PDB file of C-alpha atoms in Angstrom:
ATOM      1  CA  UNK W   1     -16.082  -7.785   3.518  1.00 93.00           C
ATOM      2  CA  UNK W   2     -16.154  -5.915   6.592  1.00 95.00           C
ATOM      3  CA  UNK W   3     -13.262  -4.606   8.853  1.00 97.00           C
ATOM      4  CA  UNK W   4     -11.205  -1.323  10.624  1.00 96.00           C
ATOM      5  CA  UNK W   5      -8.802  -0.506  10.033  1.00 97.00           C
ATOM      6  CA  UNK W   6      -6.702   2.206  13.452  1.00 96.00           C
ATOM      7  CA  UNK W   7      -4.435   5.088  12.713  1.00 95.00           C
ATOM      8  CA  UNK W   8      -0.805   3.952  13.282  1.00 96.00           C
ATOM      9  CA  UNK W   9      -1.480   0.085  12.599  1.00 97.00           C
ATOM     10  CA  UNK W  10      -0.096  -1.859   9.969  1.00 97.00           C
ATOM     11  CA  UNK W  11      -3.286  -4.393   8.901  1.00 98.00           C
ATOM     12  CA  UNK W  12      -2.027  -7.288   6.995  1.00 98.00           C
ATOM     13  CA  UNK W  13      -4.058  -9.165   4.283  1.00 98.00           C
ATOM     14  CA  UNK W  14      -3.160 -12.541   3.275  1.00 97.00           C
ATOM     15  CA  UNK W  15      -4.678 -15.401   1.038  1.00 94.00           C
ATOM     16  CA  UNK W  16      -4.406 -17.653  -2.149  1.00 91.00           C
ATOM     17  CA  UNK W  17      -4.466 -16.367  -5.454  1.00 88.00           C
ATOM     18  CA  UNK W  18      -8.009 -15.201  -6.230  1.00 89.00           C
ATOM     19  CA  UNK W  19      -8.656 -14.568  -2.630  1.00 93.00           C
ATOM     20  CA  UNK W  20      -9.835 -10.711  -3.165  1.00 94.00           C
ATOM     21  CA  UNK W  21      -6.827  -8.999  -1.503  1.00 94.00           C
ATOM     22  CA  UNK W  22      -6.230  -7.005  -4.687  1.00 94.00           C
ATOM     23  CA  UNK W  23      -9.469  -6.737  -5.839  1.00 94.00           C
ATOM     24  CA  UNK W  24      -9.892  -5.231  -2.075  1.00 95.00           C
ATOM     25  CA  UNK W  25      -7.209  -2.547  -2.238  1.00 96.00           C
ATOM     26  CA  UNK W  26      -8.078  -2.013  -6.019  1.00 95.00           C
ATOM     27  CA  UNK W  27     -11.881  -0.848  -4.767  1.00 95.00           C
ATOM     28  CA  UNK W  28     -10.402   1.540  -2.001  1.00 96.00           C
ATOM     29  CA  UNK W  29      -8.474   3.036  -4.017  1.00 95.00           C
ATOM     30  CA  UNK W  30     -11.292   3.782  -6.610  1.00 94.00           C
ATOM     31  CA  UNK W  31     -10.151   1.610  -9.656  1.00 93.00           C
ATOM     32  CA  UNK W  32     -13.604  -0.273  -9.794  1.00 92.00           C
ATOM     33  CA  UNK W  33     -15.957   2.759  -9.204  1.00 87.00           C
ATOM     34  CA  UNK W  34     -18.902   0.775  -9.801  1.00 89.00           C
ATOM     35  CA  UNK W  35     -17.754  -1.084  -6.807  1.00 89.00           C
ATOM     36  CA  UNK W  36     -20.187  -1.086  -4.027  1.00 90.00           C
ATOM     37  CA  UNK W  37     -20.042  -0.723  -0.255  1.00 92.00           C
ATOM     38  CA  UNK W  38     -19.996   2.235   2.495  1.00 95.00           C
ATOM     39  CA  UNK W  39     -16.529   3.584   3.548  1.00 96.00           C
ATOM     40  CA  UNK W  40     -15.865   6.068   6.514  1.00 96.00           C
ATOM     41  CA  UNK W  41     -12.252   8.004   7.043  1.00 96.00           C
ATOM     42  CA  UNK W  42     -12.343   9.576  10.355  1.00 93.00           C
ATOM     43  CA  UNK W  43     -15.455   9.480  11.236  1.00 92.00           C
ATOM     44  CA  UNK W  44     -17.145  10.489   8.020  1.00 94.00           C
ATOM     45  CA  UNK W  45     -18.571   8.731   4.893  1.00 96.00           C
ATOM     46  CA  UNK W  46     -15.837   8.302   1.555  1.00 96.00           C
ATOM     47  CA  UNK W  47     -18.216   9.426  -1.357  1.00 94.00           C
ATOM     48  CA  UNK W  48     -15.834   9.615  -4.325  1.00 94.00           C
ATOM     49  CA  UNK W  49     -15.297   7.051  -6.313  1.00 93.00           C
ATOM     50  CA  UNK W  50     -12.520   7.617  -8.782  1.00 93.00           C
ATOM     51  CA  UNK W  51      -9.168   7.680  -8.190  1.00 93.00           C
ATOM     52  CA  UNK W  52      -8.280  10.896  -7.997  1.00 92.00           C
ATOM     53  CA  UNK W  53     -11.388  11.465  -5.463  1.00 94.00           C
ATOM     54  CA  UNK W  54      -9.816   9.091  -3.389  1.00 95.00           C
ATOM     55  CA  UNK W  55      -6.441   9.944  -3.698  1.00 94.00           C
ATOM     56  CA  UNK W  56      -8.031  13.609  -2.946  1.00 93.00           C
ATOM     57  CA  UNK W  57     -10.140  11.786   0.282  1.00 95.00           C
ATOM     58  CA  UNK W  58      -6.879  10.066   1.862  1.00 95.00           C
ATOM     59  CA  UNK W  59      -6.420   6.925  -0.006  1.00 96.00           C
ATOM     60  CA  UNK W  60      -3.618   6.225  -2.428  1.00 94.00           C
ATOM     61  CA  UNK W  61      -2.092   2.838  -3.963  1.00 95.00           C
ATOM     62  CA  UNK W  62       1.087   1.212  -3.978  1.00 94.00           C
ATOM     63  CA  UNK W  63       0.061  -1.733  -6.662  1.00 92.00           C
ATOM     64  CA  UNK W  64       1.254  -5.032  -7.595  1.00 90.00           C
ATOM     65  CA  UNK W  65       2.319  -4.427 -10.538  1.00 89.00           C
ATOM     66  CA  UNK W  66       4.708  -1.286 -10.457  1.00 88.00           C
ATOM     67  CA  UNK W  67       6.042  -1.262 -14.184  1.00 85.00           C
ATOM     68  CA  UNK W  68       2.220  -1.453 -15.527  1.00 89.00           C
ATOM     69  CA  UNK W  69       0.333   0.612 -12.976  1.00 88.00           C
ATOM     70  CA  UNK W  70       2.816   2.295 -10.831  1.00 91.00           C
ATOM     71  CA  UNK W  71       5.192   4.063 -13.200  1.00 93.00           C
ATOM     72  CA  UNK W  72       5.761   6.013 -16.567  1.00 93.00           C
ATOM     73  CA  UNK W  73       8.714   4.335 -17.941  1.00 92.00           C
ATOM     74  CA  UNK W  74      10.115   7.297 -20.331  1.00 93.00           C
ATOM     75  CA  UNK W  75       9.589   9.628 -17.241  1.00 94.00           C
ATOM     76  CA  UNK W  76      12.410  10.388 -15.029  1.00 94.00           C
ATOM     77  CA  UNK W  77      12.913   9.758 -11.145  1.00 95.00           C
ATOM     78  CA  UNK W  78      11.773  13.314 -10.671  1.00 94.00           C
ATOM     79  CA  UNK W  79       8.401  13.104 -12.748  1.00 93.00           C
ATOM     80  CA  UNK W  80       6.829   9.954 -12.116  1.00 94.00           C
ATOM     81  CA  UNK W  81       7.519  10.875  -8.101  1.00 94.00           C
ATOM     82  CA  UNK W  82       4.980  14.103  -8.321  1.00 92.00           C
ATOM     83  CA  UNK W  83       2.754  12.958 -11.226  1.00 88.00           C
ATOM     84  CA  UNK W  84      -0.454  12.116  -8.544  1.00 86.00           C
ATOM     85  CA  UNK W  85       0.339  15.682  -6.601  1.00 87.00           C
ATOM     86  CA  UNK W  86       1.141  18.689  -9.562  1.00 82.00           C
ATOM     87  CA  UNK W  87      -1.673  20.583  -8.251  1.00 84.00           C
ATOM     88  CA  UNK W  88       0.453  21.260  -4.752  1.00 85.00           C
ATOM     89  CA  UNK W  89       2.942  23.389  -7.025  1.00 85.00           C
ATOM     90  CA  UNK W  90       0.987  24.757  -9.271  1.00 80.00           C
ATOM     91  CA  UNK W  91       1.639  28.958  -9.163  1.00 84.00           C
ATOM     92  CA  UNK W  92      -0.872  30.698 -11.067  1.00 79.00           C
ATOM     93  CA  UNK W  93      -1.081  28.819 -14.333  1.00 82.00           C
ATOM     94  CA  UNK W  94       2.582  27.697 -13.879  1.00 84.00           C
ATOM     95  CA  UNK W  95       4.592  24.688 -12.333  1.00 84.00           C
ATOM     96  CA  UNK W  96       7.462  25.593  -9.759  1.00 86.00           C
ATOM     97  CA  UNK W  97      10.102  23.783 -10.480  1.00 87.00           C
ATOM     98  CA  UNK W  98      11.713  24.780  -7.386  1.00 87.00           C
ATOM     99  CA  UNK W  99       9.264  23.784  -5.380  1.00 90.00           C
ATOM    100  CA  UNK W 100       8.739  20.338  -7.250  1.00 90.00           C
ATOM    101  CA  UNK W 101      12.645  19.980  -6.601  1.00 91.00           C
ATOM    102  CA  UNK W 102      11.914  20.243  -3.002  1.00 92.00           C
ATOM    103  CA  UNK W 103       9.572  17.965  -2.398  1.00 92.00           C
ATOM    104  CA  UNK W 104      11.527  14.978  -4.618  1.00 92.00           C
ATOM    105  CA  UNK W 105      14.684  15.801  -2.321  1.00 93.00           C
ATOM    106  CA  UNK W 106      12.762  15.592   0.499  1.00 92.00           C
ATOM    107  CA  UNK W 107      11.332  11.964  -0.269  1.00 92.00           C
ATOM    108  CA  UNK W 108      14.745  10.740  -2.126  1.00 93.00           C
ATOM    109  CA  UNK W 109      16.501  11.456   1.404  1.00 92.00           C
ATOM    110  CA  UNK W 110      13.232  10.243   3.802  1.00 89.00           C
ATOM    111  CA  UNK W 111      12.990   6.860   1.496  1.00 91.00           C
ATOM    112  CA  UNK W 112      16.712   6.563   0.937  1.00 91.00           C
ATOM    113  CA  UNK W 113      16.247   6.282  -2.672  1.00 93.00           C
ATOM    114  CA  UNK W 114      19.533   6.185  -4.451  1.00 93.00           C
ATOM    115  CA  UNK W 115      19.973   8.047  -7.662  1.00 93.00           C
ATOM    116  CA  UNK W 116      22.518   9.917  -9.125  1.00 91.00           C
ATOM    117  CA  UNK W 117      20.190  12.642 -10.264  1.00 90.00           C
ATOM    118  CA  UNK W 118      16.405  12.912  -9.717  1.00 92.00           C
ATOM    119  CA  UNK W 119      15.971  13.977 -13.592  1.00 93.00           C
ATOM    120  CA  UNK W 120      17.562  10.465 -14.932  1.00 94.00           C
ATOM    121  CA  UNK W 121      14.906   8.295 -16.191  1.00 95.00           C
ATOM    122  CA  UNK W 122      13.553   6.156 -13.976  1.00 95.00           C
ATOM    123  CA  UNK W 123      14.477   2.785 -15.853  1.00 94.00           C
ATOM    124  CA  UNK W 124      18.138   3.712 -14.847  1.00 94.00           C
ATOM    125  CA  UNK W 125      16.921   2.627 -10.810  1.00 94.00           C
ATOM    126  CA  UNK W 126      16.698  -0.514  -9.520  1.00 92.00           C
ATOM    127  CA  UNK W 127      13.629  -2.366  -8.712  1.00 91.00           C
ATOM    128  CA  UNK W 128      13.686  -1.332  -5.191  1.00 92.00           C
ATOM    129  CA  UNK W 129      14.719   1.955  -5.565  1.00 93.00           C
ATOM    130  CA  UNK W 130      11.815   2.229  -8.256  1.00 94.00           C
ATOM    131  CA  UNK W 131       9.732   1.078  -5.592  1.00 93.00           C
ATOM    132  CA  UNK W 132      10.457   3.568  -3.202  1.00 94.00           C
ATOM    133  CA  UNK W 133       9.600   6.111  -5.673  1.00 95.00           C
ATOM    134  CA  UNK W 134       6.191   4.537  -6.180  1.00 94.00           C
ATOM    135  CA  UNK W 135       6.031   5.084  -2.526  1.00 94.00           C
ATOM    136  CA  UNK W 136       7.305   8.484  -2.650  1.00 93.00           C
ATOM    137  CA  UNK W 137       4.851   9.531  -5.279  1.00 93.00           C
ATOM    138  CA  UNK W 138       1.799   7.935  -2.918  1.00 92.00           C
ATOM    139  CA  UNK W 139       3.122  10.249  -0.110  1.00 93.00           C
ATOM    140  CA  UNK W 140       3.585  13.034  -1.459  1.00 93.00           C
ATOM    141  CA  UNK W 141      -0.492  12.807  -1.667  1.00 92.00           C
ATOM    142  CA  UNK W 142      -0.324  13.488   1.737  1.00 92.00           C
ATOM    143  CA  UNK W 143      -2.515  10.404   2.680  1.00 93.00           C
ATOM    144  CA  UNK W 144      -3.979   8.908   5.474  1.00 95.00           C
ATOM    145  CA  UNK W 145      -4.557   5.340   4.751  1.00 96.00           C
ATOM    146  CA  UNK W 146      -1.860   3.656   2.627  1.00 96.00           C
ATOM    147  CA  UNK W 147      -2.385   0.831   0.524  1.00 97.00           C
ATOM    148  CA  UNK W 148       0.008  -1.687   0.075  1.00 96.00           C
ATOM    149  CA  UNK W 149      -0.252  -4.447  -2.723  1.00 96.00           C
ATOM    150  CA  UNK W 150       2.816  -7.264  -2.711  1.00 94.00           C
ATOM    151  CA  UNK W 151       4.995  -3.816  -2.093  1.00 93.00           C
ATOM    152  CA  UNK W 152       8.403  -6.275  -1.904  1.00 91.00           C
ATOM    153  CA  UNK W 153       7.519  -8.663  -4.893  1.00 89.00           C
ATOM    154  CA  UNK W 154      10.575  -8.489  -7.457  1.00 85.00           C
ATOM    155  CA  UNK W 155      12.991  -6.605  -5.122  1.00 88.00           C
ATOM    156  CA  UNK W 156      16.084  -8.034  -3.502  1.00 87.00           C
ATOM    157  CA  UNK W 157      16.073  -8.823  -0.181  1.00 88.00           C
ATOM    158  CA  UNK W 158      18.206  -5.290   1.144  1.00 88.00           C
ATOM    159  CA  UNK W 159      15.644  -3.564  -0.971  1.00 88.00           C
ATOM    160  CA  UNK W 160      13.078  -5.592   0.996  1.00 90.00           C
ATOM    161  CA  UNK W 161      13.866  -4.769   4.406  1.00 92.00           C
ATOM    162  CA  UNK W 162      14.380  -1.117   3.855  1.00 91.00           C
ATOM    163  CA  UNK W 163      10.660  -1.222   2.447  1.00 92.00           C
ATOM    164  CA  UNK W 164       9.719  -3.009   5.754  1.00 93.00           C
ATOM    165  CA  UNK W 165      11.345  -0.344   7.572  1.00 92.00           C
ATOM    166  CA  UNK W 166       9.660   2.213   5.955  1.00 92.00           C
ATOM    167  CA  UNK W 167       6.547   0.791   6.685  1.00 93.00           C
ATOM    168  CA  UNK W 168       7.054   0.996  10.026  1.00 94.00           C
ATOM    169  CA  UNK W 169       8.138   4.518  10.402  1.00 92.00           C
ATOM    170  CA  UNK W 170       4.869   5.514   8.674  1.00 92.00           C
ATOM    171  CA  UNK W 171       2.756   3.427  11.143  1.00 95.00           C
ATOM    172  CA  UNK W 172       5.271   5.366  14.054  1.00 95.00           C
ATOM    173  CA  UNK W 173       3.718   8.432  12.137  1.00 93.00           C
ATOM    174  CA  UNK W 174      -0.002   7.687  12.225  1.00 93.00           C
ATOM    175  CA  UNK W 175      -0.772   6.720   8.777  1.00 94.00           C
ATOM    176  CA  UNK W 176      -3.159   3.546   8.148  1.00 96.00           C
ATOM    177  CA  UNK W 177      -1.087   0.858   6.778  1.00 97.00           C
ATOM    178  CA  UNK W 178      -3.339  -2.376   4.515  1.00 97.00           C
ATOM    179  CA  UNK W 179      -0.162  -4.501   3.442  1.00 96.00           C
ATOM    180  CA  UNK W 180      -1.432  -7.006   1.214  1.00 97.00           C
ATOM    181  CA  UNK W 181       1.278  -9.999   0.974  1.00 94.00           C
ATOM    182  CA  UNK W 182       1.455 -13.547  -0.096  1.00 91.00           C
ATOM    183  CA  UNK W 183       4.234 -14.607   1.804  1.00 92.00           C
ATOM    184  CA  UNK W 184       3.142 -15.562   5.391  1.00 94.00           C
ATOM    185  CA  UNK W 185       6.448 -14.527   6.494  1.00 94.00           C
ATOM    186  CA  UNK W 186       6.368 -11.065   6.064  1.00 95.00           C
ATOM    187  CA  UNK W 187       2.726 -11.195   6.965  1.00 96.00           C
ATOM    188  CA  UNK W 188       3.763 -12.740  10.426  1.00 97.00           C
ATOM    189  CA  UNK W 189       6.410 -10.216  10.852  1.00 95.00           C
ATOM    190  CA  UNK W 190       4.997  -7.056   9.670  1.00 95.00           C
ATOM    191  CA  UNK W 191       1.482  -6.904  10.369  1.00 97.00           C
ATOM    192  CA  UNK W 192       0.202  -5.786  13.882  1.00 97.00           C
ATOM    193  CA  UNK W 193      -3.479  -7.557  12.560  1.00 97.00           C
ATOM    194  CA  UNK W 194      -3.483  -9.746   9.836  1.00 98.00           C
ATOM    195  CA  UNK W 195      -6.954 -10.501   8.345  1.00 98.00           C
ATOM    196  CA  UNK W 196      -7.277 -13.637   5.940  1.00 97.00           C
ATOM    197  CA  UNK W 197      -9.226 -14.126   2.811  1.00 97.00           C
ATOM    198  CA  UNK W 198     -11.053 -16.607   0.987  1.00 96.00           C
ATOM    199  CA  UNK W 199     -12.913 -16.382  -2.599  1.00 94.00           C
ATOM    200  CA  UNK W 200     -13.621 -13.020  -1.471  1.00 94.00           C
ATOM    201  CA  UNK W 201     -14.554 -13.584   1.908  1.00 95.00           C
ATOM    202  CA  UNK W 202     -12.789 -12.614   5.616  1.00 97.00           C
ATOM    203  CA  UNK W 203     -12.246 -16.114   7.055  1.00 97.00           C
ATOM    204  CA  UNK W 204      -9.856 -15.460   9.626  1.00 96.00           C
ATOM    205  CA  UNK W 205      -8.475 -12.116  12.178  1.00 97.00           C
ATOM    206  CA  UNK W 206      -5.847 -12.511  13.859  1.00 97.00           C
ATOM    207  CA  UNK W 207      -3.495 -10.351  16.340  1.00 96.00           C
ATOM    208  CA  UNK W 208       0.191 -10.090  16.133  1.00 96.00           C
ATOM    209  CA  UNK W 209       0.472 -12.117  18.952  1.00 96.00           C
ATOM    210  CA  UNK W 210      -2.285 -14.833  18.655  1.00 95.00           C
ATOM    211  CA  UNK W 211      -0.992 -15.706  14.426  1.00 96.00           C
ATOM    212  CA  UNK W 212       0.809 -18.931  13.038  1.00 96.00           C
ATOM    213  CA  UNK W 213       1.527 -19.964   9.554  1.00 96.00           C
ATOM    214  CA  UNK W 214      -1.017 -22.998  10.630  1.00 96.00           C
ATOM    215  CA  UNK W 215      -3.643 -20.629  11.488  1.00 96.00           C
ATOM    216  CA  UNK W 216      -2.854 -18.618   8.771  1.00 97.00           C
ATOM    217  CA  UNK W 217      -3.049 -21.278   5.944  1.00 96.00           C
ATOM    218  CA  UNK W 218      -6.202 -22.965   7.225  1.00 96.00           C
ATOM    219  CA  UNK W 219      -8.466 -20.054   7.077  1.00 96.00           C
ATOM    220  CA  UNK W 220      -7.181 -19.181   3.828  1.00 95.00           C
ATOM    221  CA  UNK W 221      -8.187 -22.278   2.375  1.00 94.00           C
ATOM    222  CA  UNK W 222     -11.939 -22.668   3.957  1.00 92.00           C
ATOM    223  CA  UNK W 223     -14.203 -22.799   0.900  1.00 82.00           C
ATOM    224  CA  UNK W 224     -11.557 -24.616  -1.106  1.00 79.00           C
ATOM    225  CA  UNK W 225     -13.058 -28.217   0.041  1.00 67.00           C
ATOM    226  CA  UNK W 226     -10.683 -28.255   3.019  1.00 47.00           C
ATOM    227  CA  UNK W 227     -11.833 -28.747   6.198  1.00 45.00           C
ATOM    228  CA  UNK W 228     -10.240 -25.918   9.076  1.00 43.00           C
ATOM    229  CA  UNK W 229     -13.003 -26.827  11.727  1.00 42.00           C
ATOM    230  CA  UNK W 230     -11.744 -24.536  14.822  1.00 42.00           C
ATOM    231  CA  UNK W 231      -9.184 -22.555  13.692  1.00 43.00           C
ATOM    232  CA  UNK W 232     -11.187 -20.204  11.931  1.00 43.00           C
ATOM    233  CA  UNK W 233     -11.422 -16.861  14.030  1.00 42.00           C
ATOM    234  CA  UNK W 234     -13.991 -15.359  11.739  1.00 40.00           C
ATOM    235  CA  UNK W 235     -14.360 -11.975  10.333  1.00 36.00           C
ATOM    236  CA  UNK W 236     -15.060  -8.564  11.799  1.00 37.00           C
ATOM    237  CA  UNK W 237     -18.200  -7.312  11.445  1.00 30.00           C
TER     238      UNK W 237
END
């Protein structure tokens, strides 16, 4: 797999189940430090390779799965929000809870996360209010390239759109936006370049403008048996 992705552009990945997107976003992130390849941020070469090196080089996660991987269930709003980022408030050998209370207020009013009080447990939110917080807690990394996995899978569809929005206003603010997504209709709407995958391949780039769900679904199933003979873009090299 090779691609770029531009400050300010939200990069969509889409293919079938066991296409790689996750396994994708899972190595940039540093979950699979064994993982091989070259990455460059800015101009210069990503060496670390755990996650908190990456979180540390400009890389952090939103994943899949935000029960299992992106929250501490007997945590409260509050905690689980600046678990990735204590160092930022550390004074001394101590934790200021003033500043920690600053930043959570200032990402509970950016996101629009609603919660009666940021020290209830986070079980009390709903599912997309807990996944604003999962967001929250990725940004308050201060990051450069966000990574997006299925970020509006069990969420309702209010919940959905204020994600969506969200997404845009950190593209409006420079970030690097992957959005990995197996509905081609958000894919379609939300990506400014979508990039398709196949049993861990790039099959297919597409612009904003030049996408279809046709397009779309043949080069994600090239190397499942299925002929797509001239509607396969390619990959960027």
């Amino acid at each position: 797999v090779s691609f770029e992705l531009r400050e300010g552009e939200i990069l969509g990945f889409y293919g079938l189940m066991g296409s790689g997107r996750s396994d994708l976003v899972d190595c940039l992130a540093g979950t699979f430090p064994h993982a091989t390849g070259s990455i460059w941020l800015d101009g210069k070469p990503v060496t670390a390779t755990t996650i908190a090196g990456r979180i540390q080089s400009g890389f952090v996660l939103v994943p899949e799965d935000r029960q299992r991987f992106g929250l501490v269930s007997t945590l409260s709003v509050m905690d689980n929000m600046l678990l990735p980022s204590l160092g930022k408030y550390l004074r001394g050998f101590l934790l200021s809870r003033s500043l920690e209370k600053s930043a959570a207020d200032s990402q509970i009013d950016n996101l629009s996360i609603r919660v009666a009080n940021m020290q209830q447990p986070i079980t009390a939110l709903s599912g997309g209010n807990q996944q604003k917080v999962v967001v929250a807690k990725g940004l308050l990394t201060h990051p450069k390239v966000l990574l997006l996995d299925e970020p509006t899978r069990g969420i309702d569809v209010g919940a959905k759109s204020e994600i969506f929005e969200i997404m845009y206003r950190l593209a409006a603010q420079n970030y690097g936006v992957i959005f990995v997504s197996s509905e081609l209709k958000e894919i379609l709407a939300m990506s400014d370049r979508i990039l398709v995958m196949s049993k861990g391949k790039i099959t297919g780039e597409f612009t904003h403008q030049e996408a279809t769900e046709e397009k779309l679904v043949a080069a994600s199933a090239i190397g499942h048996g299925t002929s797509n003979r001239g509607n396969n873009h390619g990959s960027r090299s």
